[in-house]
Coordinates of C-alpha atoms in Angstrom, one line a residue:
Chain A
M407 CA 19.3 24.3 93.3
K408 CA 15.6 24.9 93.0
H409 CA 15.9 25.1 89.2
T410 CA 17.7 21.7 89.2
I411 CA 14.9 20.1 91.4
L412 CA 12.2 21.6 89.2
A413 CA 13.9 20.5 86.0
T414 CA 14.4 17.0 87.4
A415 CA 10.8 16.8 88.5
L416 CA 9.5 18.0 85.1
L417 CA 11.7 15.5 83.3
G418 CA 10.3 12.8 85.6
L419 CA 6.7 13.8 84.6
A420 CA 7.7 13.7 80.9
G421 CA 9.5 10.5 81.3
A422 CA 6.4 8.8 82.8
A423 CA 4.8 9.2 79.3
Q424 CA 7.7 7.5 77.5
A425 CA 7.8 3.8 76.5
A426 CA 8.8 1.5 79.3
E427 CA 11.9 -0.6 78.9
G428 CA 11.3 -4.2 77.8
E429 CA 12.1 -7.1 80.1
R430 CA 12.8 -10.7 79.1
V431 CA 10.1 -13.1 80.4
Q432 CA 8.8 -16.6 80.0
I433 CA 5.1 -16.9 80.6
T434 CA 2.8 -20.0 80.4
G435 CA -0.9 -19.4 79.9
E436 CA -3.9 -19.5 77.5
I437 CA -4.3 -17.4 74.4
I438 CA -7.6 -15.6 75.0
D439 CA -9.9 -13.0 73.5
T440 CA -9.2 -9.9 75.5
W441 CA -12.4 -7.9 74.8
C442 CA -14.8 -10.6 76.0
Y443 CA -12.5 -11.2 79.0
Y444 CA -12.3 -7.5 80.0
S445 CA -15.6 -6.1 79.0
G446 CA -17.9 -8.7 80.6
V447 CA -20.1 -8.6 77.5
M448 CA -20.4 -12.4 77.5
G449 CA -20.4 -13.0 81.3
P450 CA -17.8 -13.4 84.0
P451 CA -14.2 -13.6 82.8
E452 CA -13.8 -17.3 83.6
S453 CA -16.6 -18.0 81.1
T454 CA -14.6 -16.5 78.3
T455 CA -11.8 -18.9 78.4
G456 CA -11.2 -22.5 77.3
T457 CA -13.4 -24.8 75.3
A458 CA -16.7 -23.0 76.2
H459 CA -15.5 -19.9 74.5
H460 CA -13.3 -21.4 71.7
T461 CA -15.6 -20.6 68.8
C462 CA -16.0 -17.0 70.0
A463 CA -12.3 -16.7 70.5
L464 CA -11.9 -17.7 66.8
W465 CA -14.4 -15.1 65.7
C466 CA -12.8 -12.4 67.8
S467 CA -9.3 -13.1 66.7
A468 CA -10.3 -13.3 63.0
G469 CA -12.3 -10.1 63.7
G470 CA -9.2 -8.2 64.7
I471 CA -9.9 -8.0 68.4
P472 CA -6.5 -8.2 70.3
V473 CA -5.5 -11.6 71.7
G474 CA -3.9 -11.9 75.1
L475 CA -2.0 -14.5 77.0
L476 CA -3.8 -15.1 80.3
G477 CA -0.8 -16.2 82.4
D478 CA -0.8 -18.6 85.2
D479 CA -0.2 -15.6 87.4
G480 CA -3.7 -14.3 86.5
E481 CA -2.3 -11.4 84.5
V482 CA -3.3 -10.7 80.9
Y483 CA -0.4 -10.0 78.5
M484 CA -1.5 -8.3 75.2
V485 CA 0.2 -10.1 72.4
L486 CA 1.7 -7.9 69.7
K487 CA 3.9 -10.3 67.8
I488 CA 4.4 -14.1 67.7
E489 CA 7.6 -15.6 66.3
G490 CA 8.1 -12.9 63.7
D491 CA 4.4 -12.6 62.7
D492 CA 3.3 -9.1 63.5
G493 CA -0.2 -9.8 62.4
S494 CA -1.8 -8.8 65.8
A495 CA -5.0 -7.7 64.0
S496 CA -6.6 -10.8 62.6
G497 CA -3.2 -12.5 61.9
D498 CA -2.9 -16.2 61.0
T499 CA -0.6 -17.3 63.9
Q500 CA -2.7 -15.8 66.6
L501 CA -5.8 -17.4 65.1
R502 CA -4.2 -20.8 64.9
L503 CA -3.3 -20.5 68.7
A504 CA -6.8 -19.5 69.9
S505 CA -7.5 -21.1 73.3
H506 CA -4.2 -23.0 73.2
E507 CA -2.0 -23.2 76.3
I508 CA 1.4 -22.1 75.4
T509 CA 4.7 -21.1 77.0
A510 CA 6.0 -18.0 75.5
D511 CA 9.5 -16.6 75.7
G512 CA 9.8 -12.9 74.8
M513 CA 9.9 -9.3 75.7
L514 CA 7.4 -7.7 78.1
Y515 CA 6.6 -4.0 78.0
R516 CA 4.5 -2.5 80.8
R517 CA 2.7 0.8 80.0
D518 CA -0.1 2.7 81.6
G519 CA -1.6 -0.3 83.4
L520 CA -1.4 -2.8 80.6
N521 CA 1.1 -5.6 79.8
Y522 CA 2.3 -5.9 76.2
L523 CA 4.2 -9.0 75.0
V524 CA 6.4 -9.6 72.0
V525 CA 6.7 -13.4 71.7
E526 CA 10.0 -14.4 70.2
D527 CA 9.6 -18.1 70.7
V528 CA 6.6 -20.4 71.5
V529 CA 8.6 -22.8 73.7
A530 CA 5.6 -25.2 74.2
D531 CA 2.2 -25.5 72.6
N532 CA 0.0 -27.8 74.6
G533 CA -3.1 -27.3 72.5
I534 CA -6.5 -26.7 74.0
V535 CA -6.5 -28.0 77.6
N536 CA -8.8 -25.8 79.5
Q537 CA -12.1 -27.7 79.3
T538 CA -14.7 -25.2 80.5
H539 CA -17.7 -26.4 78.5
D540 CA -18.8 -28.7 81.3
D541 CA -19.3 -25.7 83.5
W542 CA -20.4 -23.1 81.1
G543 CA -21.8 -24.8 78.0
V544 CA -20.8 -22.6 75.1
I545 CA -20.4 -18.8 75.4
P546 CA -22.3 -17.2 73.7
G547 CA -25.1 -19.7 73.5
F548 CA -25.5 -19.4 69.8
A549 CA -21.8 -20.2 69.0
I550 CA -22.9 -23.7 67.9
P551 CA -25.8 -23.5 65.4
D552 CA -28.9 -25.4 66.3
P553 CA -28.7 -28.7 64.3
E554 CA -32.5 -28.5 63.9
G555 CA -32.1 -25.1 62.3
Chain B
M242 CA 10.7 24.8 98.8
R243 CA 7.0 24.9 99.7
K244 CA 6.4 27.0 96.7
L245 CA 8.2 24.5 94.5
I246 CA 6.1 21.6 95.9
A247 CA 2.9 23.6 95.4
L248 CA 4.0 24.3 91.8
L249 CA 4.6 20.6 91.1
V250 CA 1.2 19.8 92.6
L251 CA -0.4 22.4 90.3
I252 CA 1.4 20.9 87.3
A253 CA 0.3 17.3 88.2
T254 CA -3.2 18.0 89.3
P255 CA -4.8 18.8 85.9
V256 CA -3.5 15.6 84.4
A257 CA -4.7 13.4 87.4
A258 CA -8.1 15.1 87.4
Q259 CA -8.9 14.8 83.7
D260 CA -12.5 13.9 83.1
F261 CA -12.7 12.6 79.6
S262 CA -16.4 11.8 79.9
A263 CA -17.5 15.5 80.0
N264 CA -18.3 16.1 76.3
S265 CA -18.7 12.5 75.3
E266 CA -21.7 11.5 73.2
A267 CA -20.8 7.8 73.2
R268 CA -23.7 5.3 73.1
P269 CA -23.8 3.1 76.2
W270 CA -23.3 -0.6 75.9
N271 CA -24.3 -1.3 79.5
L272 CA -21.0 -3.0 80.2
V273 CA -20.1 -3.3 83.9
A274 CA -17.0 -1.2 83.7
E275 CA -17.6 1.3 80.9
V276 CA -17.0 5.0 81.2
P277 CA -17.7 7.4 78.3
A278 CA -14.5 9.0 77.0
R279 CA -13.9 11.6 74.3
F280 CA -10.3 12.8 73.9
E281 CA -7.6 13.9 71.4
A282 CA -4.8 11.5 70.6
T283 CA -2.2 10.5 68.1
V284 CA -2.8 7.2 66.3
V285 CA 0.3 5.0 66.8
D286 CA 1.6 1.6 65.8
L287 CA 1.8 -0.2 69.2
L288 CA 4.8 -2.3 68.3
C289 CA 6.6 0.8 67.1
E290 CA 5.7 2.8 70.2
L291 CA 6.7 0.1 72.7
A292 CA 9.5 -1.8 71.0
G293 CA 10.8 0.5 68.3
D294 CA 9.7 -1.9 65.5
C295 CA 8.4 0.6 63.0
P296 CA 7.4 -0.4 59.4
A297 CA 5.9 2.1 57.1
N298 CA 2.2 3.1 57.4
C299 CA 1.8 1.4 60.8
G300 CA 2.2 -2.1 59.2
D301 CA -0.5 -1.5 56.5
G302 CA -3.3 -2.9 58.6
R303 CA -1.6 -6.1 60.0
R304 CA -1.0 -4.5 63.4
Q305 CA -3.0 -3.3 66.4
L306 CA -2.9 0.5 66.8
G307 CA -2.9 2.6 69.9
L308 CA -4.1 6.1 70.9
L309 CA -1.4 8.2 72.5
R310 CA -3.7 10.6 74.5
S311 CA -2.6 14.3 74.0
A312 CA -3.7 15.5 77.4
D313 CA -1.5 13.2 79.5
G314 CA 0.6 11.0 77.2
V315 CA -1.3 7.8 78.3
L316 CA -1.3 5.0 75.8
V317 CA -4.9 3.8 75.3
Y318 CA -5.5 0.4 73.6
P319 CA -8.6 0.4 71.4
N320 CA -9.8 -3.3 71.5
K321 CA -13.2 -2.8 69.9
N322 CA -14.9 -0.9 67.1
S323 CA -18.6 0.1 67.3
Q324 CA -20.1 -2.9 65.6
P325 CA -21.6 -5.7 67.9
A326 CA -20.1 -8.3 65.6
F327 CA -16.8 -9.6 67.2
T328 CA -14.8 -6.9 65.4
G329 CA -11.8 -4.9 66.5
A330 CA -10.7 -1.3 66.1
A331 CA -7.5 -1.5 64.0
V332 CA -9.3 -1.4 60.7
E333 CA -11.1 1.8 61.8
L334 CA -7.9 3.5 63.0
Q335 CA -5.6 2.5 60.1
P336 CA -6.6 5.4 57.8
F337 CA -5.5 7.8 60.6
C338 CA -2.1 6.2 61.2
G339 CA 0.3 8.9 62.6
K340 CA -2.4 11.5 62.6
D341 CA -3.8 13.6 65.4
V342 CA -7.5 12.6 66.0
E343 CA -10.4 13.1 68.3
V344 CA -12.2 9.9 69.4
D345 CA -15.4 9.2 71.2
G346 CA -16.3 5.9 72.8
L347 CA -16.2 3.8 76.0
M348 CA -13.2 3.3 78.3
I349 CA -13.0 0.0 80.2
T350 CA -11.7 0.5 83.7
D351 CA -12.1 -2.4 86.1
P352 CA -9.8 -2.6 89.2
E353 CA -11.0 -6.1 89.9
L354 CA -9.6 -7.3 86.6
N355 CA -6.7 -5.0 86.9
V356 CA -7.6 -3.3 83.5
D357 CA -7.4 0.3 82.5
N358 CA -7.1 2.2 79.3
V359 CA -8.9 -0.4 77.1
Y360 CA -11.2 1.3 74.8
L361 CA -14.2 0.8 72.5
V362 CA -14.1 3.4 69.7
Q363 CA -17.3 4.6 68.2
T364 CA -16.4 7.7 66.3
I365 CA -13.2 9.3 64.9
R366 CA -12.2 12.5 63.3
K367 CA -9.0 14.3 62.5
V368 CA -8.3 17.2 64.9
G369 CA -9.8 20.3 63.3
D370 CA -12.4 18.4 61.2
T371 CA -16.1 18.9 61.9
E372 CA -17.4 15.6 60.5
W373 CA -17.1 12.4 62.5
T374 CA -16.4 9.0 60.9
K375 CA -18.3 6.1 62.5
A376 CA -16.0 3.2 63.6
N377 CA -18.2 0.6 61.8
Q378 CA -16.3 -0.2 58.6
W379 CA -14.9 -3.6 59.6
T380 CA -17.6 -5.8 58.1
K381 CA -17.5 -3.8 54.8
V382 CA -13.7 -4.3 54.6
W383 CA -14.2 -8.0 55.4
A384 CA -16.8 -8.3 52.7
D385 CA -14.6 -6.6 50.1
S386 CA -11.7 -8.9 51.1
N387 CA -13.9 -12.1 51.0
P388 CA -16.0 -11.8 47.9
D389 CA -16.4 -15.6 47.7
A390 CA -17.7 -16.0 51.2
E391 CA -21.3 -15.8 50.1
G392 CA -24.4 -17.2 51.8
K393 CA -26.6 -16.2 54.6
G394 CA -25.7 -15.1 58.1
P395 CA -23.2 -12.7 59.6
W396 CA -19.5 -12.7 58.6
F397 CA -18.4 -14.9 61.4
R398 CA -20.6 -17.8 60.1
R399 CA -19.0 -17.4 56.6
D400 CA -15.4 -16.6 57.3
P401 CA -13.2 -19.2 55.5
R402 CA -10.4 -19.2 58.1
V403 CA -12.8 -19.6 61.0
N404 CA -14.8 -22.3 59.3
G405 CA -11.6 -24.1 58.4
F406 CA -10.6 -24.4 62.1
I407 CA -14.1 -25.4 63.2
E408 CA -14.2 -28.1 60.5
K409 CA -10.8 -29.4 61.6
D410 CA -11.2 -29.1 65.4
G411 CA -14.9 -28.6 66.1
Y412 CA -16.7 -25.8 67.9
L413 CA -15.1 -26.7 71.3
G414 CA -11.6 -27.2 69.7
L415 CA -11.4 -30.8 70.9
G416 CA -12.4 -32.7 67.8
Q417 CA -15.6 -34.0 66.2
E418 CA -16.2 -36.8 68.7
V419 CA -16.3 -34.4 71.7
D420 CA -18.4 -32.0 69.7
D421 CA -21.0 -34.6 68.8
A422 CA -21.4 -35.7 72.4
F423 CA -21.8 -32.2 73.6
I424 CA -24.2 -31.1 70.9
A425 CA -26.4 -34.2 71.6
D426 CA -26.7 -33.0 75.2
W427 CA -26.8 -29.2 74.6
F428 CA -29.7 -29.0 72.2

């Protein structure tokens, strides 16, 4: 009996390290730059979304920083694939969708405190709707070159 | 039964108590939630690891890569390389696809943002090697891939794809008219 309990417990510990099973989800939110959002390097997280941060979001996406979907629930979903495009490191599809509000249908994988999303279908693309520049200007401040040089 | 429980606690404790900052020589970035972290891991293709979608050579550089930590099996997500230039980590890790490595860098752990296991990688080496490789190759790889993107300034001012979107939608993404009004007020 003890051997059975021990074996079950050890299997449980080992199992915790294995990939979680995917779950079908539909999530609406904004495609964001995850590093600026999480690290605070540019300021508070709300300053790293929307129009204020759009140029930086383009830079980071093109630079191979992971993009995420900031859901209406406040959770960040790390995007690994969008409609068959697995270019999650500087790919064209994720770059085109920078700062867009989309509704994504796909598979969610939860692992070690992070959410990972494989988007099978972009059900809706509402474009850029989160107008944060009135509150934050542009982040970082040098995102727009000074017209005076 | 008590002995069994004690044994399980002993098994679990070293994993829970791991301190990955002990031998780290990572350079601070003064980020709010950074913690130095040096550890051994296997470089994995995240889509393969999570969803069983496994092309050859971790997707040949298209995909984000993860670090499957040897000590506890935790999947760490390297979001950033060591360059302060809007650059990610996949390019730095791609040469180590499928290999066992040691990395040094900064872990981002912030309960307020519900984030853990996001990582900035500064140096990498294969397990057993003595020499470290700096995780700062992104801009060189970009320059080699964009020989026509000449001119002054950093890569992000000269990147053809980025500049294409800015030309089309403006810096705010809302079109030239909104940009013009904002710029007149901003500067």
